[in-house]
PDB file of C-alpha atoms and ligand atoms in Angstrom:
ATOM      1  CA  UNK L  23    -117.692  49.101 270.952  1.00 53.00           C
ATOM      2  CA  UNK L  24    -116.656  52.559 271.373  1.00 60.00           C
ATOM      3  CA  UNK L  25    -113.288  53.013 271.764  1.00 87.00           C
ATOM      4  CA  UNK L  26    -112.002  56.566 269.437  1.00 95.00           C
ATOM      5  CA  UNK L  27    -111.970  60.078 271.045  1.00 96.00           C
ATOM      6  CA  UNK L  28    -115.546  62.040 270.600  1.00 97.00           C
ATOM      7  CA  UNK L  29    -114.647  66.247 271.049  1.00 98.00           C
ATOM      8  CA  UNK L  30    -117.762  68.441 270.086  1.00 98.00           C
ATOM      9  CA  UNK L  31    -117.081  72.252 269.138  1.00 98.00           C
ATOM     10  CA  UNK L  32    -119.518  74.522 270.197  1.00 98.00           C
ATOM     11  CA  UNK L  33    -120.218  78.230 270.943  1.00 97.00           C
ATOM     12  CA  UNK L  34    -122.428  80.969 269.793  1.00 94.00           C
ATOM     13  CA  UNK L  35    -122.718  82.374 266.140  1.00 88.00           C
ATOM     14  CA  UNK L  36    -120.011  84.900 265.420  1.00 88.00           C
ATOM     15  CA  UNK L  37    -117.143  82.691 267.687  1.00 88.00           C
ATOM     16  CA  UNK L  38    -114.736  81.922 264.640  1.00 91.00           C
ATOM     17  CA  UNK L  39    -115.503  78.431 265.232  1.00 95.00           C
ATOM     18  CA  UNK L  40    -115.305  76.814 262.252  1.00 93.00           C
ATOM     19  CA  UNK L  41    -111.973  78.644 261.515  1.00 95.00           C
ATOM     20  CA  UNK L  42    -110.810  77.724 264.438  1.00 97.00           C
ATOM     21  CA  UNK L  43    -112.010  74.037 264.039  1.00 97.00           C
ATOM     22  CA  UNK L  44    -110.705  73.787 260.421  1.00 97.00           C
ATOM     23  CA  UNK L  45    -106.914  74.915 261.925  1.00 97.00           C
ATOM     24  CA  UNK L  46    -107.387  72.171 264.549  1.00 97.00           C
ATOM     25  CA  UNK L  47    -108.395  69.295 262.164  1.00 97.00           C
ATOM     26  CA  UNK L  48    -104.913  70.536 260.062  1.00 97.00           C
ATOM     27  CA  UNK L  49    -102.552  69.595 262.954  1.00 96.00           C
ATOM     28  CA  UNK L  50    -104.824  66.512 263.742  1.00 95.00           C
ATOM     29  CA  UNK L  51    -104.186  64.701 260.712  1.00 92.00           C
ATOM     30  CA  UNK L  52    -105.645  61.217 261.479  1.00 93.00           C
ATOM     31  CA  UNK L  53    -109.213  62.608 263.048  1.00 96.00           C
ATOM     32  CA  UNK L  54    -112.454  62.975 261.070  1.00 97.00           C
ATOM     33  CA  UNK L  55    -113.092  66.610 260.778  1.00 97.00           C
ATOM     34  CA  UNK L  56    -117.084  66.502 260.440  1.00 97.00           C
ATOM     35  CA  UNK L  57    -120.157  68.783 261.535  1.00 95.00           C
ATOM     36  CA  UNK L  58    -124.049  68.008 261.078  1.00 93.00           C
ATOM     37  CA  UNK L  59    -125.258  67.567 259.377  1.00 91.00           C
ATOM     38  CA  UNK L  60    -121.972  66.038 257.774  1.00 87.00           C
ATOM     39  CA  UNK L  61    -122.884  65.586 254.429  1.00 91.00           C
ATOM     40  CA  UNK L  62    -124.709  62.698 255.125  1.00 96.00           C
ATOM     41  CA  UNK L  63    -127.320  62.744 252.570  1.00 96.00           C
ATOM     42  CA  UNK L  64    -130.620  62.436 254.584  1.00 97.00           C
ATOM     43  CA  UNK L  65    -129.710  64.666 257.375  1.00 97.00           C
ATOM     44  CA  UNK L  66    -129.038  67.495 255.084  1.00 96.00           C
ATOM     45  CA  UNK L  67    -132.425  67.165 253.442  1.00 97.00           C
ATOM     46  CA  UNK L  68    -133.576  67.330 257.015  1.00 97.00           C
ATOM     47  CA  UNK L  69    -131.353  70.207 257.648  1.00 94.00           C
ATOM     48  CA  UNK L  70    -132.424  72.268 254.550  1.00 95.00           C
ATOM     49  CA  UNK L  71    -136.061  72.569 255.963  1.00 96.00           C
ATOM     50  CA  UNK L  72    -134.933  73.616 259.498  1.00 94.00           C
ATOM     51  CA  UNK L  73    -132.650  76.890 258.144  1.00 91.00           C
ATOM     52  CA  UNK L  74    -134.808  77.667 255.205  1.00 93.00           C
ATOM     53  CA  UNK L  75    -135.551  81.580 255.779  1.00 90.00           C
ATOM     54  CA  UNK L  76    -138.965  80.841 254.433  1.00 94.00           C
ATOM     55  CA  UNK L  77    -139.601  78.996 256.661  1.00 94.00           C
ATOM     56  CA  UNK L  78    -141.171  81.527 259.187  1.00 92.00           C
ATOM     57  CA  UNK L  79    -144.484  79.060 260.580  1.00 95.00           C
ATOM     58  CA  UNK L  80    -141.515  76.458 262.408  1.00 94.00           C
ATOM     59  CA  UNK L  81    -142.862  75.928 265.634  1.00 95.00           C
ATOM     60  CA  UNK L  82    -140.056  75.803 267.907  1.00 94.00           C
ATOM     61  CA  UNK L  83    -140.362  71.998 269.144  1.00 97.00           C
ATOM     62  CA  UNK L  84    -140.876  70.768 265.368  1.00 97.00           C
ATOM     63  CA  UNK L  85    -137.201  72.317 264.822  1.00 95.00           C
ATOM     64  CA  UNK L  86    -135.680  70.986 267.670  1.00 97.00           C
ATOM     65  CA  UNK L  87    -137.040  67.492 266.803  1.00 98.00           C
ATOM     66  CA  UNK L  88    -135.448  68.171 262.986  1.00 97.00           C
ATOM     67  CA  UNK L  89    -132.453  68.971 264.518  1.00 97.00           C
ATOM     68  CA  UNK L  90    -132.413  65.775 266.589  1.00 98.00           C
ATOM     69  CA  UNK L  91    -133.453  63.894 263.719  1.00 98.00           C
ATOM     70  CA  UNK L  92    -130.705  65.130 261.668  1.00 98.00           C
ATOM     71  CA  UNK L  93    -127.738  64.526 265.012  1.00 98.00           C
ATOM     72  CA  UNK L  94    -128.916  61.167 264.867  1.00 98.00           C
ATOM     73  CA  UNK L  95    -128.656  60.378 261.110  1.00 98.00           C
ATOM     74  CA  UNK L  96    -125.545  61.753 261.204  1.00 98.00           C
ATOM     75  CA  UNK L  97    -123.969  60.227 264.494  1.00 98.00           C
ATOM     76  CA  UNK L  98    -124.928  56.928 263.013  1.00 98.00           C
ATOM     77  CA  UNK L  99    -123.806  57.012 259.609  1.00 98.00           C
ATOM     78  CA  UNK L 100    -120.521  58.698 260.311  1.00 97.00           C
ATOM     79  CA  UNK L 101    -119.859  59.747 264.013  1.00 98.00           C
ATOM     80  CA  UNK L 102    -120.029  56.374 264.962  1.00 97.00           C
ATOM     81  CA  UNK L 103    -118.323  54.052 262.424  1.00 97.00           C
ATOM     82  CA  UNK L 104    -115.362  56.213 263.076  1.00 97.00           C
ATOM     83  CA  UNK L 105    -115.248  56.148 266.907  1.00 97.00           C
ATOM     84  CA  UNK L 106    -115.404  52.198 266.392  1.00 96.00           C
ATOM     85  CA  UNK L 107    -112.882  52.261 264.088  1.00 96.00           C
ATOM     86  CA  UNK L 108    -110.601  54.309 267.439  1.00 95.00           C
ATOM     87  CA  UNK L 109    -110.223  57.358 265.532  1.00 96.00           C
ATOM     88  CA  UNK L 110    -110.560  60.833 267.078  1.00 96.00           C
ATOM     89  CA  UNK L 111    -113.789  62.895 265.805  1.00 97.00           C
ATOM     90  CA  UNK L 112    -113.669  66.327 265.482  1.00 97.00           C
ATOM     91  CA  UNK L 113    -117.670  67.862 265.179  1.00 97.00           C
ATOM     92  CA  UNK L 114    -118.940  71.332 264.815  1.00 96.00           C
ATOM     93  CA  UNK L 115    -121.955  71.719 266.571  1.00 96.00           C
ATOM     94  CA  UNK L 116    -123.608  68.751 268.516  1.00 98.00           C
ATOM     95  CA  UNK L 117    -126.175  67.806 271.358  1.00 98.00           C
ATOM     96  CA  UNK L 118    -125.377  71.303 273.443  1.00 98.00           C
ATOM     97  CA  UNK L 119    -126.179  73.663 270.540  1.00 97.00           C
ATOM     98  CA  UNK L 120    -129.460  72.186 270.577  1.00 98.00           C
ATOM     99  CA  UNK L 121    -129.956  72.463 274.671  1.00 98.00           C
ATOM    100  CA  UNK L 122    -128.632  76.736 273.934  1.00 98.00           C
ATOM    101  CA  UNK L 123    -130.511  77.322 270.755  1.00 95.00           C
ATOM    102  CA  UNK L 124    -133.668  75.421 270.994  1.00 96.00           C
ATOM    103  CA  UNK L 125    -133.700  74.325 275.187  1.00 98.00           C
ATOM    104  CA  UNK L 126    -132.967  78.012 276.342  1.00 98.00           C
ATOM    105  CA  UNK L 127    -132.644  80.642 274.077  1.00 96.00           C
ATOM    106  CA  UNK L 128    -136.098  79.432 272.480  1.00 94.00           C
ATOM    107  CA  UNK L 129    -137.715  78.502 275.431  1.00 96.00           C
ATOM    108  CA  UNK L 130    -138.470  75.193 275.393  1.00 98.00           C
ATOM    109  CA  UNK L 131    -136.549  73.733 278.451  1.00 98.00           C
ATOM    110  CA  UNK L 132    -133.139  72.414 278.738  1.00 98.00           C
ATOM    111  CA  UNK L 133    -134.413  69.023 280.346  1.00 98.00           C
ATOM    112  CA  UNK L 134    -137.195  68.434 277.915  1.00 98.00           C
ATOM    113  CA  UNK L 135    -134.549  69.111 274.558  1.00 98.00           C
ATOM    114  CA  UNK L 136    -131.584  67.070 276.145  1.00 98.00           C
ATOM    115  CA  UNK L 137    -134.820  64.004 276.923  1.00 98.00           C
ATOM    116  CA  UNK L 138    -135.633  64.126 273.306  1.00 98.00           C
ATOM    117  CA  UNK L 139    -132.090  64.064 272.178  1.00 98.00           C
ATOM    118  CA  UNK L 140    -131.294  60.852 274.193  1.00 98.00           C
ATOM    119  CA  UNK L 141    -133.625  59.107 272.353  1.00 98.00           C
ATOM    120  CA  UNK L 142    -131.520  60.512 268.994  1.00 98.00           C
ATOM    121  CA  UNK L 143    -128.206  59.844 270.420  1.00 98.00           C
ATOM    122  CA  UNK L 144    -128.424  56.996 273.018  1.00 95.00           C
ATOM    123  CA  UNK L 145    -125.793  57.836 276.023  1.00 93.00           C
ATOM    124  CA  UNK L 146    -123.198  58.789 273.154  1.00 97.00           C
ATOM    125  CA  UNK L 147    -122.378  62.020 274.879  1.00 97.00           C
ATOM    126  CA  UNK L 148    -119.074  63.896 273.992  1.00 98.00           C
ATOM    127  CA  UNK L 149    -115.288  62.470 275.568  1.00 96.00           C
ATOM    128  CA  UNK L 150    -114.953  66.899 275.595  1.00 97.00           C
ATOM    129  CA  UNK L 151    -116.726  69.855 274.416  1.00 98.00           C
ATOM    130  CA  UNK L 152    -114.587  72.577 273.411  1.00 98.00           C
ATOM    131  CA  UNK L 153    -116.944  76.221 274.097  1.00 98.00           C
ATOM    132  CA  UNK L 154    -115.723  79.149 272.358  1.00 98.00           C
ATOM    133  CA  UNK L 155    -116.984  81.898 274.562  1.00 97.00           C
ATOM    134  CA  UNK L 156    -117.959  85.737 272.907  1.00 96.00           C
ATOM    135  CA  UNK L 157    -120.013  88.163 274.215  1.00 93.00           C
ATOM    136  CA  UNK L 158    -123.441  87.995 272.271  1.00 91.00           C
ATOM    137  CA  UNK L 159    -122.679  91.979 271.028  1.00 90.00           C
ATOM    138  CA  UNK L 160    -119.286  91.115 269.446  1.00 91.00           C
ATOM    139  CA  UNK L 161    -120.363  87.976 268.230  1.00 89.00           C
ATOM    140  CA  UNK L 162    -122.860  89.967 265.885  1.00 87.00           C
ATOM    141  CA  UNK L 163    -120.489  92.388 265.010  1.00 88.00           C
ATOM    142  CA  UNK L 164    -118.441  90.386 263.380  1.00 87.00           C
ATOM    143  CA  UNK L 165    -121.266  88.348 261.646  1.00 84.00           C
ATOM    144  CA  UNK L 166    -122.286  91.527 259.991  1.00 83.00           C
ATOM    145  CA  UNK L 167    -118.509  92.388 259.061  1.00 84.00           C
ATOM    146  CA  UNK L 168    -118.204  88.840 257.267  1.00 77.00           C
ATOM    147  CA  UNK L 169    -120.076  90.241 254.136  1.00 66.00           C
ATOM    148  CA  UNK L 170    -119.671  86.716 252.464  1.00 70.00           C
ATOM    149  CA  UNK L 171    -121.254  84.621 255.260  1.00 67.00           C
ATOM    150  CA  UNK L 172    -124.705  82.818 253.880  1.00 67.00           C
ATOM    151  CA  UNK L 173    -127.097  84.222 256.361  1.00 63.00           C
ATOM    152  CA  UNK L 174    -129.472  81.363 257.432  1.00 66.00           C
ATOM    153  CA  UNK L 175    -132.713  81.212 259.842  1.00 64.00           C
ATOM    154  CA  UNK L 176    -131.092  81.472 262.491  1.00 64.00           C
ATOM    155  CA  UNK L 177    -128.750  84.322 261.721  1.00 64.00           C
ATOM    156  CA  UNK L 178    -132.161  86.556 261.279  1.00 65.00           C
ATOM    157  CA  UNK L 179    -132.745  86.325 265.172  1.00 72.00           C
ATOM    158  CA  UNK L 180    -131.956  89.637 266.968  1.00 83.00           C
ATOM    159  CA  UNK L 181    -129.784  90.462 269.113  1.00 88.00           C
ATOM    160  CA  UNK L 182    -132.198  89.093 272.209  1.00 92.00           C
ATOM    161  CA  UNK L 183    -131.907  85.614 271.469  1.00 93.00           C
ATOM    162  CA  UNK L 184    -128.044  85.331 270.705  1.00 93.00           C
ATOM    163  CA  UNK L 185    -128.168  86.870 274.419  1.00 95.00           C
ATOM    164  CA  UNK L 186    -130.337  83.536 275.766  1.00 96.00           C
ATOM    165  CA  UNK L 187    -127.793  81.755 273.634  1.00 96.00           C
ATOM    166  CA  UNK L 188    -125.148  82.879 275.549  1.00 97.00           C
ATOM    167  CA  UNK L 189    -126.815  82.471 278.642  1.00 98.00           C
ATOM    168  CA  UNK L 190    -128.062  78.677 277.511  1.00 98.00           C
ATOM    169  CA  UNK L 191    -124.266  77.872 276.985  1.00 98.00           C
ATOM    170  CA  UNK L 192    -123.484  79.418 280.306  1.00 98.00           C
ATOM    171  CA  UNK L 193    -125.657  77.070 282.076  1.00 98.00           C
ATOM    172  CA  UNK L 194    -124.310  74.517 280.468  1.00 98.00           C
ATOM    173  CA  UNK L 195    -120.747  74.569 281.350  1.00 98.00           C
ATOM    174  CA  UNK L 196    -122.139  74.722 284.885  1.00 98.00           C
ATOM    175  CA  UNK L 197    -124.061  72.006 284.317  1.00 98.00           C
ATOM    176  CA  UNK L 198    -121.387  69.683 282.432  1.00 98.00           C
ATOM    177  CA  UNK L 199    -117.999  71.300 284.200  1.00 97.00           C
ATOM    178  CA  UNK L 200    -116.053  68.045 283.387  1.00 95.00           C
ATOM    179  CA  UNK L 201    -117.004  67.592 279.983  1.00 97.00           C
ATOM    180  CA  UNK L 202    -116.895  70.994 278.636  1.00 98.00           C
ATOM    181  CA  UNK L 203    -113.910  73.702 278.620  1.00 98.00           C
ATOM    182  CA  UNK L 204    -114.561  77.511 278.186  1.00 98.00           C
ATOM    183  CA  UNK L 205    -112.149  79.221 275.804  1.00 98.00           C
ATOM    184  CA  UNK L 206    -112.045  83.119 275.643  1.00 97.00           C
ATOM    185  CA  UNK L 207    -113.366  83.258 272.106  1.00 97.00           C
ATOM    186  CA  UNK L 208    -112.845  87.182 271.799  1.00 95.00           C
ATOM    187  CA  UNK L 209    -109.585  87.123 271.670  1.00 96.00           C
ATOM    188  CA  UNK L 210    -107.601  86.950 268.243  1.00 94.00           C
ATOM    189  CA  UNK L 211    -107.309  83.907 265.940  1.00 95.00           C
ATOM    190  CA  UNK L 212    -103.814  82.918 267.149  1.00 96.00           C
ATOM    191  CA  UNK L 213    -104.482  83.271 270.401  1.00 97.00           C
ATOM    192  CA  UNK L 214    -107.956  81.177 270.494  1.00 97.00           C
ATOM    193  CA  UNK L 215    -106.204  78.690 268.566  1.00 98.00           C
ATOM    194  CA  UNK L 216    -103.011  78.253 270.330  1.00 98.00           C
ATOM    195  CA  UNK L 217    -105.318  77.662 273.784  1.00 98.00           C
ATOM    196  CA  UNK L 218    -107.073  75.342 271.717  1.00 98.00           C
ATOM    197  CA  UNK L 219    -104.425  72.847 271.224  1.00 98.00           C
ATOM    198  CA  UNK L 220    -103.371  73.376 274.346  1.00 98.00           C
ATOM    199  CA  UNK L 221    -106.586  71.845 276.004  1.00 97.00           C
ATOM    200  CA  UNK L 222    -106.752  69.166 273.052  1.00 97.00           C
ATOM    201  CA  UNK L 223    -103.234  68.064 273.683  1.00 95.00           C
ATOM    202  CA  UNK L 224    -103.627  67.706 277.224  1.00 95.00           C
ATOM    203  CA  UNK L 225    -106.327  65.810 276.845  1.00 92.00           C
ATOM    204  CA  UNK L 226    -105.426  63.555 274.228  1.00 89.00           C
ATOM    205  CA  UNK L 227    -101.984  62.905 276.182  1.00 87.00           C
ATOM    206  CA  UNK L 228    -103.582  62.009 279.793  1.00 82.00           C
ATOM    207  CA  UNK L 229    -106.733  60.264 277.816  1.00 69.00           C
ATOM    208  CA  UNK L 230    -108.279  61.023 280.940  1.00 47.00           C
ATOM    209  CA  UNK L 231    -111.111  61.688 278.581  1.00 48.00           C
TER     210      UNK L 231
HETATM  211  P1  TYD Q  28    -124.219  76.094 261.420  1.00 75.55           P
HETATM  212  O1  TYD Q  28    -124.566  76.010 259.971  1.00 75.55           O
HETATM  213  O2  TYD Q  28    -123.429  74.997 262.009  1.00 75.55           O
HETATM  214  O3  TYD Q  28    -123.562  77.502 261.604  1.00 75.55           O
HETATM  215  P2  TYD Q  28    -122.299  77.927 262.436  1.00 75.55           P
HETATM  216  O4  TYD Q  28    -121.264  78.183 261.411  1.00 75.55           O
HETATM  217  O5  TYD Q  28    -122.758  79.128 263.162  1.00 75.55           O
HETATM  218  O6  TYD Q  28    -121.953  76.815 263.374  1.00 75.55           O
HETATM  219  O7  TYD Q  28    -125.514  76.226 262.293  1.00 75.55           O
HETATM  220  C1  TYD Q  28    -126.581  76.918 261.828  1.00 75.55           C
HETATM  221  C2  TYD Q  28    -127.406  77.428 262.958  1.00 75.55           C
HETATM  222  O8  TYD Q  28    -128.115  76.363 263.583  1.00 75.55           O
HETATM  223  C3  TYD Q  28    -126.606  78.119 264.045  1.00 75.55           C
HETATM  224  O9  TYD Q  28    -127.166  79.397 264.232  1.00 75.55           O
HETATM  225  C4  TYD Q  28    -126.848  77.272 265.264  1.00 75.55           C
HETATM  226  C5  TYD Q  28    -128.118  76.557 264.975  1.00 75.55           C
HETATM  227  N1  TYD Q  28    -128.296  75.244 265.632  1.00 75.55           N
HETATM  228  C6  TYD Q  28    -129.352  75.074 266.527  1.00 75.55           C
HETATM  229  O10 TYD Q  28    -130.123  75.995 266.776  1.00 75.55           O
HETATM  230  N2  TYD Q  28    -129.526  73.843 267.108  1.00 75.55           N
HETATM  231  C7  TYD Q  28    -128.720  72.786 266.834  1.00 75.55           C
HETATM  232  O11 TYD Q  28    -128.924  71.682 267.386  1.00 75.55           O
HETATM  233  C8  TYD Q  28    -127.633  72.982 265.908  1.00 75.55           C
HETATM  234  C9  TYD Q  28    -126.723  71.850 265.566  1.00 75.55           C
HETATM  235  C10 TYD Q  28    -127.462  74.227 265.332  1.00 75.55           C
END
């Protein structure tokens, strides 16, 4: 039986996200900080073949049935132990970055990625989804200013497809208004982070989740 508190973290690349998320999952002591593919042995191998840069031939509905592969290797292993045990999860990246990257921005159909991810997570949608919003442009920018960032698959897309991104998550917080909140993403750390708790303590204290 379910009974923890599932919050997703998504947004574009270039949002400060995982920053963001790591500065969250310090004031949260008790929650499971985690993001696939979560160190969970098989879904990394899984994962390693999806961002490989050399891997140019991926057909665009063999990745997004990797990454589903990978969410649900990961959801069950870890994800959802903890939720049984009550605990709060905290996850970078889940089931929407796959309906942006690989429903919209490559084409293949919002409907058609979220049926296949069903199957891989079986009704275990997010309690909340957390968006960090940044225009596609700035988003880059400060990809390309982060000289130490590991620059995977994904990264190598131009500019065209972080725009369908954008658009992808757009549609999606139409789509899911109650389940996922829009934060202002180009804003500075501080700021992005103090909103952040804001909306997670609200949350957390009406558990109207
Ligand atoms: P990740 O390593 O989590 O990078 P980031 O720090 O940007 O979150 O994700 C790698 C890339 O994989 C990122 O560009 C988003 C993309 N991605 C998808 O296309 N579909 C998915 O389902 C997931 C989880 C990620």
């Amino acid at each position: 039986m379910k009974n923890g508190v599932f919050i997703t973290f998504e947004g574009p690349d270039g949002a400060g996200k995982t920053t963001i998320i790591n500065m969250v999952a310090n004031e949260f002591k008790d929650a499971m900080l985690t993001r696939e593919p979560g160190g969970i042995d098989i879904a990394e191998q899984i994962r390693r073949v999806i961002l490989d840069k050399s891997n140019t031939k991926m057909d665009p509905r063999t990745e997004a049935m990797l990454y589903a592969a990978a969410r649900r290797q990961h959801l069950m292993e870890k994800v959802k132990p903890a939720l049984d045990e009550g605990r709060v999860v905290l996850c970078d990246r889940f089931v929407d970055s796959s309906l942006a990257y690989q429903g919209y921005a490559r084409g293949l159909g919002i409907d058609e990625v979220f049926t296949i991810n069903q199957f891989a997570i079986d009704q275990m949608m997010p309690d909340l989804t957390i968006y960090f919003d940044i225009e596609p442009e700035l988003g880059m920018q400060r990809i390309n200013s982060n000289k130490g960032r590991e620059v995977n698959r994904l990264d190598l897309e131009n500019l065209e497809f972080h725009q369908k991104v954008w658009e992808g998550y757009h549609i999606l917080l139409n789509r899911f208004a109650d389940r996922i909140v829009r934060i202002d993403a180009s804003r500075t750390l501080d700021e992005v982070f103090t909103e952040t708790m804001k909306v997670l303590n609200e949350r957390l204290k009406q558990r109207a989740l």
